[in-house]
mmCIF file of C-alpha atoms in Angstrom:
data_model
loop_
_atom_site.group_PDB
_atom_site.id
_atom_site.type_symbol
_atom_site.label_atom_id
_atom_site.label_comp_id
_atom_site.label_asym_id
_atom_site.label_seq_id
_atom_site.Cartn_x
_atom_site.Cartn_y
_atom_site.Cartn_z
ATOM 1 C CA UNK A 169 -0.399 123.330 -77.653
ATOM 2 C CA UNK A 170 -1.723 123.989 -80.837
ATOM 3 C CA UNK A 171 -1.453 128.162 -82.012
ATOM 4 C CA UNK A 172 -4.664 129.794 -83.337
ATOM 5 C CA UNK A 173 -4.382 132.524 -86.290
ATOM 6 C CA UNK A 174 -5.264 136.103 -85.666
ATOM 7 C CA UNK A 175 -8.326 135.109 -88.070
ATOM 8 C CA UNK A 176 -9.426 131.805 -85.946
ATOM 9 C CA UNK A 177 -9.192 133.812 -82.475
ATOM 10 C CA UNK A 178 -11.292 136.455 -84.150
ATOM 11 C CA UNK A 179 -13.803 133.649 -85.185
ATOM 12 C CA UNK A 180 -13.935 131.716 -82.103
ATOM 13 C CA UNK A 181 -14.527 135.174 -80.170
ATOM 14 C CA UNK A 182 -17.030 136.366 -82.561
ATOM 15 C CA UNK A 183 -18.936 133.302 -82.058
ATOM 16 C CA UNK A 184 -18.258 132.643 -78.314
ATOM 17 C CA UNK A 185 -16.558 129.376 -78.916
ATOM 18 C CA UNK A 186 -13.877 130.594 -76.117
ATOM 19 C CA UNK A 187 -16.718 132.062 -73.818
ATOM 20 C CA UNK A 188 -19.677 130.693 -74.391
ATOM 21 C CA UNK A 189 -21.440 134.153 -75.118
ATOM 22 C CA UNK A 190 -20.987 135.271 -79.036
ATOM 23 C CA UNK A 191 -19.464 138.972 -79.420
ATOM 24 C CA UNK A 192 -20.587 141.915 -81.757
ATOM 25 C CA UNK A 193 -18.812 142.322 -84.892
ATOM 26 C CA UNK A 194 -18.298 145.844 -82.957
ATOM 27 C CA UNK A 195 -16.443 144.845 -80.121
ATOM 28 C CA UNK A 196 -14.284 142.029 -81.842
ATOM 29 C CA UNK A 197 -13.681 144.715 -84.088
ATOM 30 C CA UNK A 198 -12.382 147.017 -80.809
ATOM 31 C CA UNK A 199 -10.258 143.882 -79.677
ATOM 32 C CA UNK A 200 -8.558 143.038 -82.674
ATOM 33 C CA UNK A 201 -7.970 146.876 -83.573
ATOM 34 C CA UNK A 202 -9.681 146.247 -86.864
ATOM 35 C CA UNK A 203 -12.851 147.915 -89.091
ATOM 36 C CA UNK A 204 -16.071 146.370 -88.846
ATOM 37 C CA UNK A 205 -16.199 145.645 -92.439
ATOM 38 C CA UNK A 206 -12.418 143.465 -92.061
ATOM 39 C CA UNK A 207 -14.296 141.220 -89.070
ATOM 40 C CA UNK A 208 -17.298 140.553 -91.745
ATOM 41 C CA UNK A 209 -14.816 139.792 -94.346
ATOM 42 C CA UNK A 210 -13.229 137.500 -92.486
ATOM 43 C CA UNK A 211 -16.217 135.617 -90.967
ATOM 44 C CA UNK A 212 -17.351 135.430 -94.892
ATOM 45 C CA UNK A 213 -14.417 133.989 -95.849
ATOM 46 C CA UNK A 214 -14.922 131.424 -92.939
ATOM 47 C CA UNK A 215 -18.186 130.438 -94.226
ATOM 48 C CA UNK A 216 -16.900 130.413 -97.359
ATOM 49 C CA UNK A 217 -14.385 127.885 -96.594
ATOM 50 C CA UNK A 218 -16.462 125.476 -94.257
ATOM 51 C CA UNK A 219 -19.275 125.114 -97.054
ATOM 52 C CA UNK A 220 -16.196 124.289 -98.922
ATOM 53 C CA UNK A 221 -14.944 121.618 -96.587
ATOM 54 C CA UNK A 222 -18.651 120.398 -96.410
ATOM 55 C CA UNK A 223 -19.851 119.906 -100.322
ATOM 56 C CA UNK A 224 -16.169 117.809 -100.207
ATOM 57 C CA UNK A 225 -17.088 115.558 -98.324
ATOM 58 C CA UNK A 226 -20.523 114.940 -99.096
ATOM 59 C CA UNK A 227 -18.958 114.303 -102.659
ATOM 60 C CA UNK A 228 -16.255 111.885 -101.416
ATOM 61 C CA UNK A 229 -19.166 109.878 -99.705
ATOM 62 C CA UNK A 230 -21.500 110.161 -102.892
ATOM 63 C CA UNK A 231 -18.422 108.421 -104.919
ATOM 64 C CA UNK A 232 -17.664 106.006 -102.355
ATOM 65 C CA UNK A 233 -21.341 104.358 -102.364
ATOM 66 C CA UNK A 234 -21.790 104.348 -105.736
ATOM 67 C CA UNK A 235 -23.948 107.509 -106.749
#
């Protein structure tokens, strides 16, 4: 059983990973017993993080053919 961060639940709720319907930034806000402005800075950081992730590994695969 693998245990989610505060930050990943809020993520997965805000984008209805867990549901299948995404939330408002207001109402995961509500949930979590956070600001508005905290939720945003936390899905930022996300996106931060996964383009991140992403220009990795599309420079591991550039080195490993050659380019």
């Amino acid at each position: 059983n693998i245990r989610l961060t505060r930050s990943q639940e809020l993520i997965l709720k805000r984008v209805g990973i867990t549901t299948g319907i995404p939330v408002s930034t207001q109402e995961v806000a509500d949930e979590f017993g956070c600001t508005v402005e905290r939720v945003r800075a936390i899905e930022l950081r996300f996106m931060r993080r996964r383009e991140f992730i992403r220009r990795r590994r599309m420079r591991d695969f550039l080195d490993s053919i050659g380019l």
